Tab-separated table of C-alpha atoms and ligand atoms in Angstrom:
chain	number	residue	atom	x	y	z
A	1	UNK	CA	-3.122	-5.388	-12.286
A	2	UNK	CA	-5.846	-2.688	-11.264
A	3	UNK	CA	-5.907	-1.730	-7.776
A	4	UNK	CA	-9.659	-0.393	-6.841
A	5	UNK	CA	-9.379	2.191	-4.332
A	6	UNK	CA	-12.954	2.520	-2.348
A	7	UNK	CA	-14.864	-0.754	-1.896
A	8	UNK	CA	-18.751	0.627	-1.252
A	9	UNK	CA	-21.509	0.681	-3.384
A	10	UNK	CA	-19.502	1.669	-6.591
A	11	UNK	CA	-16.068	0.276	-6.506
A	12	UNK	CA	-17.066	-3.151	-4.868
A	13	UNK	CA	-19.153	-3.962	-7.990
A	14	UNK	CA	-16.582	-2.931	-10.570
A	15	UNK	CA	-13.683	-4.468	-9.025
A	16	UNK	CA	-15.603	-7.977	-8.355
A	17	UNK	CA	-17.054	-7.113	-12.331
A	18	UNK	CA	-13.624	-6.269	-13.505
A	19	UNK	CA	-12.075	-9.811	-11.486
A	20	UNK	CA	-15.002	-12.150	-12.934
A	21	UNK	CA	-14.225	-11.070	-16.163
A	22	UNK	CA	-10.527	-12.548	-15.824
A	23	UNK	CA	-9.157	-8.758	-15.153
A	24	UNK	CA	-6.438	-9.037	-11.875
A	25	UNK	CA	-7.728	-7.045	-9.410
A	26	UNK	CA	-7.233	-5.685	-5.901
A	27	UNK	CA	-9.234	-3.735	-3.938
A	28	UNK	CA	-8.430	-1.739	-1.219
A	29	UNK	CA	-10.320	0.407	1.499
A	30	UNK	CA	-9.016	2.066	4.394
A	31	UNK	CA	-11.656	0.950	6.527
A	32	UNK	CA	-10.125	-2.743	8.138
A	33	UNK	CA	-13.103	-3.888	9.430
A	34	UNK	CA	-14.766	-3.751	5.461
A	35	UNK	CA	-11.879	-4.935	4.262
A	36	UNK	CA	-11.782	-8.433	6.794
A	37	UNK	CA	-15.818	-8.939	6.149
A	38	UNK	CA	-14.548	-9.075	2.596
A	39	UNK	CA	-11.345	-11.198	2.831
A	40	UNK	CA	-13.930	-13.606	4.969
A	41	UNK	CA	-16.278	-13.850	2.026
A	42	UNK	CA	-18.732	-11.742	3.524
A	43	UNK	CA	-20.620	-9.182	1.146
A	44	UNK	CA	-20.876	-5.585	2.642
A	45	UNK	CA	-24.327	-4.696	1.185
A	46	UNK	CA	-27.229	-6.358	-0.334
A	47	UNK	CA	-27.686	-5.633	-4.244
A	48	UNK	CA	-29.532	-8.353	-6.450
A	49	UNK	CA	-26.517	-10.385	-8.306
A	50	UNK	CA	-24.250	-9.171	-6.227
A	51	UNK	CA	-23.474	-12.607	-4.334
A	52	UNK	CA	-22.854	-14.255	-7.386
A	53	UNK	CA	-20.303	-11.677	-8.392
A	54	UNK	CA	-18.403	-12.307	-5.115
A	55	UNK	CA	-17.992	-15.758	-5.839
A	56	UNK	CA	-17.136	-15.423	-9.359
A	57	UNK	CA	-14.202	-12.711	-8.496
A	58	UNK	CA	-13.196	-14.222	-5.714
A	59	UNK	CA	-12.849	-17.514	-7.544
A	60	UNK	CA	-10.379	-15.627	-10.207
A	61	UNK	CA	-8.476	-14.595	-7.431
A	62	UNK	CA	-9.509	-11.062	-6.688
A	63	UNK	CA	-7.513	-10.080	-3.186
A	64	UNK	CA	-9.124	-7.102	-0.588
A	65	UNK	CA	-6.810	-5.226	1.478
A	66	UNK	CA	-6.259	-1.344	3.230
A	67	UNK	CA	-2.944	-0.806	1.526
A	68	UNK	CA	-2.482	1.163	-1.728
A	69	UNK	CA	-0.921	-1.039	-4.298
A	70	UNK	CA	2.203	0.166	-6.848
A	71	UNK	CA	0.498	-0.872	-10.089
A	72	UNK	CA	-0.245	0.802	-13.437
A	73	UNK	CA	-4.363	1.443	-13.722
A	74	UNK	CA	-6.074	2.768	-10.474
A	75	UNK	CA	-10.140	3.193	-10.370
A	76	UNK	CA	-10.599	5.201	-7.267
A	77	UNK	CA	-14.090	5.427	-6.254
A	78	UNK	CA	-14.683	6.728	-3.132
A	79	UNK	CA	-17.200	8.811	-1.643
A	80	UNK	CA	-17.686	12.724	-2.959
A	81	UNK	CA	-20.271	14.639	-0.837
A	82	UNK	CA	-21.172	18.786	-1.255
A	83	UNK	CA	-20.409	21.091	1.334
A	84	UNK	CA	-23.959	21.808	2.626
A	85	UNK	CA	-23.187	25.424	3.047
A	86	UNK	CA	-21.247	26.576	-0.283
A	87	UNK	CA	-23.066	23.737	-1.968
A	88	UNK	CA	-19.530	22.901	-3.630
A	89	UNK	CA	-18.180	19.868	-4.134
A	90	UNK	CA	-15.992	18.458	-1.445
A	91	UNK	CA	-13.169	16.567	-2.858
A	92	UNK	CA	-11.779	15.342	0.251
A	93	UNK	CA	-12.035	11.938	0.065
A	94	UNK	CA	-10.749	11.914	-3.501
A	95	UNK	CA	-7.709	14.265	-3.047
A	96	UNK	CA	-7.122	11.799	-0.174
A	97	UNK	CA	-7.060	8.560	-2.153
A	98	UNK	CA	-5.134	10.173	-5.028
A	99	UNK	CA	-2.373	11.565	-2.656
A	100	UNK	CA	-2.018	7.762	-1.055
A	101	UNK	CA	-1.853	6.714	-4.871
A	102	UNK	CA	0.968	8.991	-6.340
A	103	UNK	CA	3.223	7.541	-2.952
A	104	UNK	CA	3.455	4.091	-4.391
A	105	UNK	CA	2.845	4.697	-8.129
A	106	UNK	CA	5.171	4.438	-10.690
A	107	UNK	CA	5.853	6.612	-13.531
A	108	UNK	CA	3.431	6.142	-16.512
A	109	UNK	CA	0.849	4.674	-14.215
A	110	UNK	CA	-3.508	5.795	-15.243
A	111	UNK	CA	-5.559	7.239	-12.293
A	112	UNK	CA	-9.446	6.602	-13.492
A	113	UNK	CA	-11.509	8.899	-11.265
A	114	UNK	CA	-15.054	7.121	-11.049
A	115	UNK	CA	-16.552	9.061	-8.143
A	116	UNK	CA	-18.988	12.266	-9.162
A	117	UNK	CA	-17.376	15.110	-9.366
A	118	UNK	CA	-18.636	18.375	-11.220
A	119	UNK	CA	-16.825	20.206	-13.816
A	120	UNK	CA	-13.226	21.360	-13.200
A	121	UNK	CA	-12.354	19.082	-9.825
A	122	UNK	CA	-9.600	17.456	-12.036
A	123	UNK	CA	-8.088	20.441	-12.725
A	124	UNK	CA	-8.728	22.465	-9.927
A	125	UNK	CA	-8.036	19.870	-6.921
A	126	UNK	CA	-6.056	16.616	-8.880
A	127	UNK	CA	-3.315	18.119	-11.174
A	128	UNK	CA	-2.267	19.849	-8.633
A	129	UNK	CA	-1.744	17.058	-6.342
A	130	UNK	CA	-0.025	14.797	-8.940
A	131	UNK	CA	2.155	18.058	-9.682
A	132	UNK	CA	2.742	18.439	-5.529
A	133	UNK	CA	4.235	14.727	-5.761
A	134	UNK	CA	7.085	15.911	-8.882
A	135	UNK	CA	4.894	14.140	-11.584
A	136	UNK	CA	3.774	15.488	-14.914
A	137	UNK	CA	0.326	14.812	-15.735
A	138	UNK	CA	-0.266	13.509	-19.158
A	139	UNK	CA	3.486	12.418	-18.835
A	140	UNK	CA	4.446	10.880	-15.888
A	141	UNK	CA	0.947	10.477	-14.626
A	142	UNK	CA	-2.561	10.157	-16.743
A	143	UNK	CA	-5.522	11.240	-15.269
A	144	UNK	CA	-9.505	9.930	-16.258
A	145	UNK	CA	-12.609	10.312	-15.683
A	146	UNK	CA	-14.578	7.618	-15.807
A	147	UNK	CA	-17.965	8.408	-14.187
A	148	UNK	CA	-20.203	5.463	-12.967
A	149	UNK	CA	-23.796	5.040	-13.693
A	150	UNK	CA	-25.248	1.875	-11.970
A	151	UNK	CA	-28.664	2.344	-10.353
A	152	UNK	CA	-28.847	1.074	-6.866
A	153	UNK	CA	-31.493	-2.217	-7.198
A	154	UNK	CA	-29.687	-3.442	-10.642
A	155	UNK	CA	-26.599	-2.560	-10.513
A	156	UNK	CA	-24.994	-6.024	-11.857
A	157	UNK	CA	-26.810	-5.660	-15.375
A	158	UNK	CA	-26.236	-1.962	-15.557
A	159	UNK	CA	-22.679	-2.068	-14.930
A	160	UNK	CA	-22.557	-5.100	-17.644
A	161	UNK	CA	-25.054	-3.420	-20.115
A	162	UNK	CA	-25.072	0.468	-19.387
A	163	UNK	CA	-23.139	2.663	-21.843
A	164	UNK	CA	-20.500	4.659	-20.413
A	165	UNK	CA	-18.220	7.875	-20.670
A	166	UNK	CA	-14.318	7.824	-20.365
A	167	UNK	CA	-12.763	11.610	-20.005
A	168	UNK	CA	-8.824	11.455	-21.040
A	169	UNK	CA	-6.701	14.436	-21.968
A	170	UNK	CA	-4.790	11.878	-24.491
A	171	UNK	CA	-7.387	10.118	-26.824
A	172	UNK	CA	-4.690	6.590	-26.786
A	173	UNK	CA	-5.228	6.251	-22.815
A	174	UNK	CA	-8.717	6.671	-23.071
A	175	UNK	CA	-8.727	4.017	-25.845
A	176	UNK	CA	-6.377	2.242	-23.237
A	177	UNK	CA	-9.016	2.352	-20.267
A	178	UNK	CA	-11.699	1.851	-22.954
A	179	UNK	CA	-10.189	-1.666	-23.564
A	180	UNK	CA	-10.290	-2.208	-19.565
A	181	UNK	CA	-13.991	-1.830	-19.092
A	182	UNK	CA	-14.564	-3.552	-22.405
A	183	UNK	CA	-13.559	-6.624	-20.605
A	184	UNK	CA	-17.261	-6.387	-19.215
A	185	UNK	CA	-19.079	-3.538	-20.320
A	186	UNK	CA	-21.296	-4.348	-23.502
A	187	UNK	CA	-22.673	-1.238	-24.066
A	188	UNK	CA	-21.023	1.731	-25.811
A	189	UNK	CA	-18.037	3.402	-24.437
A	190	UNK	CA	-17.902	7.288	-25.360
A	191	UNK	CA	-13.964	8.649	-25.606
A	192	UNK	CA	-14.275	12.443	-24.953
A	193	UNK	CA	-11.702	14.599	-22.688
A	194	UNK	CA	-12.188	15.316	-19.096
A	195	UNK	CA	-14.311	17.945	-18.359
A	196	UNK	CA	-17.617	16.707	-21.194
A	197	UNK	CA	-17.103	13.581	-19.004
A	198	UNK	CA	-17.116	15.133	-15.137
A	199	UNK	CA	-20.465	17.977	-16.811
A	200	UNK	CA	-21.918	14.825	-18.357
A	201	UNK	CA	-22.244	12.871	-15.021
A	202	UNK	CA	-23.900	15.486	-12.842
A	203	UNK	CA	-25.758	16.514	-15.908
A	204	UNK	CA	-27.329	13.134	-16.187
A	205	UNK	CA	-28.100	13.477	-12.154
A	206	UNK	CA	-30.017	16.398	-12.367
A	207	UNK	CA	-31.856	16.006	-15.640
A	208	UNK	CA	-33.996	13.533	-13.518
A	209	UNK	CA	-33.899	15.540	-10.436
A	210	UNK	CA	-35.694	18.098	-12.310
A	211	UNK	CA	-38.209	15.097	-13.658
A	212	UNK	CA	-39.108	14.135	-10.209
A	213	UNK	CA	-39.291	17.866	-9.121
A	214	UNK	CA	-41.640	18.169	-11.625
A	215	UNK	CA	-43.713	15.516	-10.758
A	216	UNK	CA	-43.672	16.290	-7.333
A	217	UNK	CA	-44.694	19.361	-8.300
A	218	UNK	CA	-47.919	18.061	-9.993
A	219	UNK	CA	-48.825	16.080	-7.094
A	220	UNK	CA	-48.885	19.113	-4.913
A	221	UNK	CA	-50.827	21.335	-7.629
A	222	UNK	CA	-53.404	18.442	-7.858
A	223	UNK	CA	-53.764	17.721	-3.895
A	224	UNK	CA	-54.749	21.553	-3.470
A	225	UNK	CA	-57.643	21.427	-6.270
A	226	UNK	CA	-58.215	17.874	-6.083
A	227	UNK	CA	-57.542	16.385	-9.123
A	228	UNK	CA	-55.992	12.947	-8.994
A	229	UNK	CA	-52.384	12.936	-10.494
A	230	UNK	CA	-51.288	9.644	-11.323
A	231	UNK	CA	-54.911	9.737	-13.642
A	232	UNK	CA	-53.496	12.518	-15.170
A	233	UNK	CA	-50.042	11.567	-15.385
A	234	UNK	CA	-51.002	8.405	-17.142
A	235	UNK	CA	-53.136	9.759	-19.582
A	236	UNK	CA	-50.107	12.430	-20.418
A	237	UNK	CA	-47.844	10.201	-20.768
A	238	UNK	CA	-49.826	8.585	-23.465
A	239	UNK	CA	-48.428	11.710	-25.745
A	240	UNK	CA	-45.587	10.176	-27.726
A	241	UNK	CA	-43.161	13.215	-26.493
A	242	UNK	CA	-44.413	12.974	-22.971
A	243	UNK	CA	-42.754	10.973	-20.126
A	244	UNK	CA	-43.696	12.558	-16.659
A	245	UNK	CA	-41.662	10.624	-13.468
A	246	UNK	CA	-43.832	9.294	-10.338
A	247	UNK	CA	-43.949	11.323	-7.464
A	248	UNK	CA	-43.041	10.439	-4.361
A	249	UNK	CA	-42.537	11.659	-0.311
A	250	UNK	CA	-38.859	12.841	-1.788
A	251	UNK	CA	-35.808	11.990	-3.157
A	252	UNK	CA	-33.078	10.308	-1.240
A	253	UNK	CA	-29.238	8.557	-1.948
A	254	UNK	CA	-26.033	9.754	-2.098
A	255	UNK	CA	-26.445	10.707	-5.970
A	256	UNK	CA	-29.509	12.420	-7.068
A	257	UNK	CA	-29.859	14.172	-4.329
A	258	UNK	CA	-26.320	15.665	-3.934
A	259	UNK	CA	-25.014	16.034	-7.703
A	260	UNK	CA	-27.057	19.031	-8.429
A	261	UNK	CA	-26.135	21.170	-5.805
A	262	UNK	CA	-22.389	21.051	-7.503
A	263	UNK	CA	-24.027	22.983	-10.748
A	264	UNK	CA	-26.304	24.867	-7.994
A	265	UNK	CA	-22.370	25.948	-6.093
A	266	UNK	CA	-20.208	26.404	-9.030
A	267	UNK	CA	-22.853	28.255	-11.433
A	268	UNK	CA	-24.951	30.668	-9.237
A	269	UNK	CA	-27.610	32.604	-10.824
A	270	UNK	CA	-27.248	30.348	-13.717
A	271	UNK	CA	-28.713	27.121	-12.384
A	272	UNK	CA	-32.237	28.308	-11.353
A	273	UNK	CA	-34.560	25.492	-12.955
A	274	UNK	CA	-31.797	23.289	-10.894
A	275	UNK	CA	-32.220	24.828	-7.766
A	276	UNK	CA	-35.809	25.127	-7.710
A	277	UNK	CA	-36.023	21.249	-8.432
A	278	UNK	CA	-33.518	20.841	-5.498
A	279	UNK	CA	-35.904	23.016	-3.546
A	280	UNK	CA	-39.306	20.607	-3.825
A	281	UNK	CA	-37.675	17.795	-4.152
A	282	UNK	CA	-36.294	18.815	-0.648
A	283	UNK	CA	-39.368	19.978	0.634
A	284	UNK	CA	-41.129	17.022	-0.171
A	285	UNK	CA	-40.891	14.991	3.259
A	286	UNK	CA	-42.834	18.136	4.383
A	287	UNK	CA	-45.277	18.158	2.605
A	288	UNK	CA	-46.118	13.945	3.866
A	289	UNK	CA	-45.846	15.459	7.190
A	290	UNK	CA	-48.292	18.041	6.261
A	291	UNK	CA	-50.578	14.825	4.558
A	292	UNK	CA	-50.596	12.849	7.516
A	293	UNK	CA	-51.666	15.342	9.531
A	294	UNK	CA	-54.270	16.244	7.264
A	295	UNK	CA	-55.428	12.331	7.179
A	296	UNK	CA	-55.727	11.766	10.684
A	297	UNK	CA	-57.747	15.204	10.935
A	298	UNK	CA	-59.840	13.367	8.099
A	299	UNK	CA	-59.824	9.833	9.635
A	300	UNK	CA	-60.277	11.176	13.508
A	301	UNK	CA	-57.363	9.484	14.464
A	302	UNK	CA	-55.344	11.236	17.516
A	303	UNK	CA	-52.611	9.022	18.505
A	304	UNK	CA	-49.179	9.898	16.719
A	305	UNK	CA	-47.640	7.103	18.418
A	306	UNK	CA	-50.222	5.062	16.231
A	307	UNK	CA	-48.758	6.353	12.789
A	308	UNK	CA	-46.147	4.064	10.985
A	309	UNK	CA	-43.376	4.730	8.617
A	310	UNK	CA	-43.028	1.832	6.709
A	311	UNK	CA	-40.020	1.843	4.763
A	312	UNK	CA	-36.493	3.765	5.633
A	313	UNK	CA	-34.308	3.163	2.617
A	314	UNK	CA	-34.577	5.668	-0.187
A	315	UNK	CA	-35.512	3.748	-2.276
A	316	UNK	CA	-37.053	0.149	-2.999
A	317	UNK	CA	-35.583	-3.379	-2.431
A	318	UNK	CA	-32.151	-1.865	-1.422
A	319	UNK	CA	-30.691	-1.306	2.188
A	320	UNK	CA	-28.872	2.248	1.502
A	321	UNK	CA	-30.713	5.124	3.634
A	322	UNK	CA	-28.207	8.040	2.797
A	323	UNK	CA	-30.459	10.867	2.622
A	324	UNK	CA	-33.141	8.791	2.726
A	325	UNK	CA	-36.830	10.763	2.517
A	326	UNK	CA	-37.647	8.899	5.591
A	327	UNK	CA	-34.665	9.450	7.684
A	328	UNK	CA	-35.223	13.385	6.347
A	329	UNK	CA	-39.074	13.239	7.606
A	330	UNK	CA	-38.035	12.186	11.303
A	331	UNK	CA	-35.529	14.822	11.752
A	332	UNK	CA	-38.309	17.290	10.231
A	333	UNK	CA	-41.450	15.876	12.518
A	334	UNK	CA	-41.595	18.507	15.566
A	335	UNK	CA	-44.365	19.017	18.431
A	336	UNK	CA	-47.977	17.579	17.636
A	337	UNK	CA	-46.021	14.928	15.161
A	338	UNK	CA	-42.811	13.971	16.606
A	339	UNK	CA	-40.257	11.710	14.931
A	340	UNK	CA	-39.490	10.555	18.595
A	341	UNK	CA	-43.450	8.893	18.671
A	342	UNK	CA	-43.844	7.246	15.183
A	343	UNK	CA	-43.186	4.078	14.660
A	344	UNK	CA	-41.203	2.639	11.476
A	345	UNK	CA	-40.218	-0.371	10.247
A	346	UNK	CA	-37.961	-1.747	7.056
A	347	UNK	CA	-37.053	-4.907	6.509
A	348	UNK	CA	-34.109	-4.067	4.941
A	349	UNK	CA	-32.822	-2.001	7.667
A	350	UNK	CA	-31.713	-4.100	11.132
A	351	UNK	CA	-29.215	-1.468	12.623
A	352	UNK	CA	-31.012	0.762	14.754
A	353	UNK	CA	-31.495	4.118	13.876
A	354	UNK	CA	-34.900	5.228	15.031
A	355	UNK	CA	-36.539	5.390	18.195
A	356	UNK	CA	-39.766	2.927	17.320
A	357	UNK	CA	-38.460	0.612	15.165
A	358	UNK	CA	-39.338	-2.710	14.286
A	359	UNK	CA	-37.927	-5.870	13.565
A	360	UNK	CA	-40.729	-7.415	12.197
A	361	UNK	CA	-43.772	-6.054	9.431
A	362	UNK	CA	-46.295	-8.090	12.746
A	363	UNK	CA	-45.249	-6.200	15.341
A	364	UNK	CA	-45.247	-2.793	13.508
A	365	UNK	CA	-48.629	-3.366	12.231
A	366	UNK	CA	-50.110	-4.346	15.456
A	367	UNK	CA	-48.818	-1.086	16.736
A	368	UNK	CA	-50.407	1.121	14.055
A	369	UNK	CA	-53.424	2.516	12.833
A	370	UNK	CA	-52.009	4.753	9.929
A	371	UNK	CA	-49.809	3.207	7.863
A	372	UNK	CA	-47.384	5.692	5.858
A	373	UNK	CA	-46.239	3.548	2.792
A	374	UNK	CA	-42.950	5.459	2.446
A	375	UNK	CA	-41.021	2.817	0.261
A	376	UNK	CA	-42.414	0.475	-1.896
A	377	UNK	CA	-40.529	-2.559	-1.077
A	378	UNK	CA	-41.476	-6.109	-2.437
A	379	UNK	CA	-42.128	-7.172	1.290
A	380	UNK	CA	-45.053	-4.822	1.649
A	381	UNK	CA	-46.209	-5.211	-2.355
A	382	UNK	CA	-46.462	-9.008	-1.378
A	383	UNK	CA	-48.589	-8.354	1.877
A	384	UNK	CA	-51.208	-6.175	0.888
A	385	UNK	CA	-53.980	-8.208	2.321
A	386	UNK	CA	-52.190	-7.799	5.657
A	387	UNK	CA	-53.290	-3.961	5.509
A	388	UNK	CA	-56.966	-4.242	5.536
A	389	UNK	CA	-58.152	-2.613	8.075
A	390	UNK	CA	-55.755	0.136	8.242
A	391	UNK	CA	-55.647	3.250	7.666
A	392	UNK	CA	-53.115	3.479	4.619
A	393	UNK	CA	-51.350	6.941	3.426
A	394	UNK	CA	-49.346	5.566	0.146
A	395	UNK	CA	-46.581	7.911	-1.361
A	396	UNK	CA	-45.665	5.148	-3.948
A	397	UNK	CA	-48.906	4.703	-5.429
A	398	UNK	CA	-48.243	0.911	-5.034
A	399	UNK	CA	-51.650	-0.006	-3.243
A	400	UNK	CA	-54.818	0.040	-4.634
A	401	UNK	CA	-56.844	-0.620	-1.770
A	402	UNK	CA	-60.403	1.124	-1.285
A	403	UNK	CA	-60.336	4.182	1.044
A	404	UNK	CA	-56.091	4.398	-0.006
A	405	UNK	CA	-55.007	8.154	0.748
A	406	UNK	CA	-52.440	9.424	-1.675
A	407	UNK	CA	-49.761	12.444	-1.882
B	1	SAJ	N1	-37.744	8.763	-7.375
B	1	SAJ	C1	-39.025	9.302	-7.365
B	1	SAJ	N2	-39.790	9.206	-8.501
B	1	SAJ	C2	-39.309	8.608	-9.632
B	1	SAJ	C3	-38.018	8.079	-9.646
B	1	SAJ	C4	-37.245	8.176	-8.497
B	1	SAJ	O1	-39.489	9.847	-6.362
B	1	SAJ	O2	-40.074	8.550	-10.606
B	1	SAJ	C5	-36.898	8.854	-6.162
B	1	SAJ	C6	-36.456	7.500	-5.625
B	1	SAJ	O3	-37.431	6.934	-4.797
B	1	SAJ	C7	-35.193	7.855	-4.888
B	1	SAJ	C8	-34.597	8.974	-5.744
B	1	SAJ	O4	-35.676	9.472	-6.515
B	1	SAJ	O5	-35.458	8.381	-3.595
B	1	SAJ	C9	-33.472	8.561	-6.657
B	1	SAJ	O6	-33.691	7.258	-7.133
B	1	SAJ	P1	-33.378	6.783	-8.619
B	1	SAJ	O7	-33.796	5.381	-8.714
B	1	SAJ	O8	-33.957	7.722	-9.597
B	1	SAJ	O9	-31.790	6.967	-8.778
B	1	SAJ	P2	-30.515	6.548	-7.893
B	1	SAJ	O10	-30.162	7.709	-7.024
B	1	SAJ	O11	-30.701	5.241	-7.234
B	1	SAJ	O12	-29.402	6.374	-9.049
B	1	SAJ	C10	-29.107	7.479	-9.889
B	1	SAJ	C11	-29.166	7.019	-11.360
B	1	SAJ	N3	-29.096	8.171	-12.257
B	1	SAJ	C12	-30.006	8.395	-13.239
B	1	SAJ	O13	-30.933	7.643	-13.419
B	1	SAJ	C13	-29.800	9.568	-14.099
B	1	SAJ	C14	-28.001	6.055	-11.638
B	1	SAJ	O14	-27.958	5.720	-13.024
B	1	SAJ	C15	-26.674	6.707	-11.234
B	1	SAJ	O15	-25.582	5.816	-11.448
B	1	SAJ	C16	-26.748	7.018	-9.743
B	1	SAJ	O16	-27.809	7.961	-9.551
B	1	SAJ	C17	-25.410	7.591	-9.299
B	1	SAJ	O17	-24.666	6.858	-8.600
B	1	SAJ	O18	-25.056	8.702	-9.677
């Protein structure tokens, strides 16, 4: 039996993968009220695939609860943020989960880390707390890295078809975990030890950070002498070596966004190319704010409270808004363009968390005049027609309507 410790946007996947493939399963999470929407057959978040999943696992038998489990293979995957002022990892969450787990483990049992985590957090924050408990690690206790690499939008065929990276200090339980996510992964599965897997991970993270920085970067070099970058991004790209990223108002989630600052906290002076991609990237909801301002001047439109946001995940056709370049534009908007007076609108996004925001793409359009396309979302792709007549800022270069403004 594997008991999957952290049931969000990681662990739920793998454990209802791991179940649907015949694997027993439980899943736990300390938060009751995730774990009952579960137990009722209720998915926590929307991902394409994902429903189908559900029923699959939960027709194998897959069980959802908040207490740990005594069993032999663990795959914790909870949540591992960076400490926004040391830019370090903090391990919290995964110290927590692995303390709960060496209180009802038994002897010989695998703990598969799949959460990020940069370089060195095994050693430095999980030995110890297997040691702490009277284990041995690599005796009593194995430890591995497993890092995840589903992208948020397709995660179902990733996590069947991606190939993936297992960190062990002993090659035979790697080969032993290897077998586990063979029982649904179809793409290679690399054996390597423990710290090539946790570098690998953020590696991987920030290799496209620093691709969208760099676009980004074009985009802002091209806006200040005019020169239209997509045009020139296209025709680049038409180099066989050459395979430039899409910019766009900034880059948002819990993974991109975050991973690099670990190299940026545990390596500085060394990570500069890192940190300056962190730096635009960051700066990029800004620089809309600077656009829009700059478009109104150019349209003659006054009213802020006649500018829409439309969009406030981070990304397309998903509902996840962690560090969302929307979200990060509100909190930025002061005086002349407050993020009190905008209106937004996303129709993946019903809680409330802005001032103006809509429930419906009608009622946010009859309140605009600017339209700020900040996601591009199939919703609005389908309804371009309904624009006409706007004024439209597009960040996503999705709309190819005369008179479009662009970054
Ligand atoms: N973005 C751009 N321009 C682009 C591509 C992306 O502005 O050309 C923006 C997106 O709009 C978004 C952000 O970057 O705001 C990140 O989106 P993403 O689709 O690039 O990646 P994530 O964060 O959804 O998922 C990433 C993936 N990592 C890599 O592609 C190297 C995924 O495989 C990882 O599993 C995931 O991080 C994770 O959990 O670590």
């Amino acid at each position: 039996m594997i008991n999957v410790i952290g049931l969000g946007y990681i662990g739920l996947p793998t454990a209802l993968m791991l179940a649907s493939h015949g694997v027993e399963v439980i899943g736990t999470d300390y938060n009751t009220e995730l774990v009952g929407k579960l137990q009722a057959g209720e998915l926590t978040f929307e991902e394409k695939g994902l429903a189908e999943l559900f029923g699959a696992a939960v027709q194998k038998g897959i069980r959802f609860c908040s207490e740990y489990q005594s069993t032999d293979i663990y795959i914790v995957s909870v949540p591992t943020p960076y400490d926004k002022n040391s830019k370090k990892v903090d391990a919290c969450y995964v110290v927590a989960a692995v303390r709960s787990v060496m209180e009802v483990c038994p002897k010989g049992a695998t703990v598969v880390i799949e959460s990020t985590i940069p370089p060195g957090t095994i050693d430095k924050f999980i030995r110890p707390v297997v040691e702490a408990n009277g284990f041995i690690c690599g005796k009593d206790i194995h430890l591995v890295h497993a890092p995840e690499r589903i992208i948020p939008g397709n995660m179902v065929y990733e996590l069947e078809y991606n190939s993936r990276t297992i960190g062990a200090d002993d090659l035979g339980i790697g080969e032993k975990i290897k077998a586990v996510y063979s029982s649904f992964c179809k793409g290679d599965i690399v054996v390597t030890d423990i710290r090539t897997a946790e570098m690998t991970k953020v590696v991987e993270n920030t290799f496209r950070d620093i691709n969208i920085a760099f676009a980004n970067e074009l985009a802002k070099i091209c806006r200040s002498d005019d020169m239209d970058v997509y045009e020139i991004i296209r025709i680049a790209n038409m180099h066989p070596r050459v395979n430039i990223l899409t910019p766009g108002p900034g880059v948002g989630g819990h993974c991109i966004s975050v991973d690099p600052w670990f190299l940026v906290g545990d390596y500085p002076g060394l990570a500069n190319i890192i940190l300056a991609a962190r730096k635009i990237n960051d700066g990029m909801p800004r620089f809309v704010i600077h656009r829009i301002s700059q478009i109104m001047k150019e349209t003659g439109l006054t009213d802020v409270r006649r500018v829409g946001l439309y969009g406030m995940t981070y990304k397309e056709n998903v509902d996840d808004v962690r560090e969302s370049p929307t979200l990060q534009m509100l909190e930025r908007m002061e005086d002349g363009l407050s993020g009190g007076l905008v209106q937004v609108y996303d129709p993946y996004v019903t809680r409330k968390i802005a001032p103006n925001q809509h429930d419906t793409f009608e009622s946010f359009l009859e309140s605009v005049d600017l339209v700020v396309i900040m996601v591009g979302h199939d919703e609005i792709k389908q309804n371009m027609k309904m624009l006409s007549g706007k004024v439209v800022f597009d960040t996503r270069k999705i709309c190819d309507l005369p008179g479009i403004h662009r970054l």
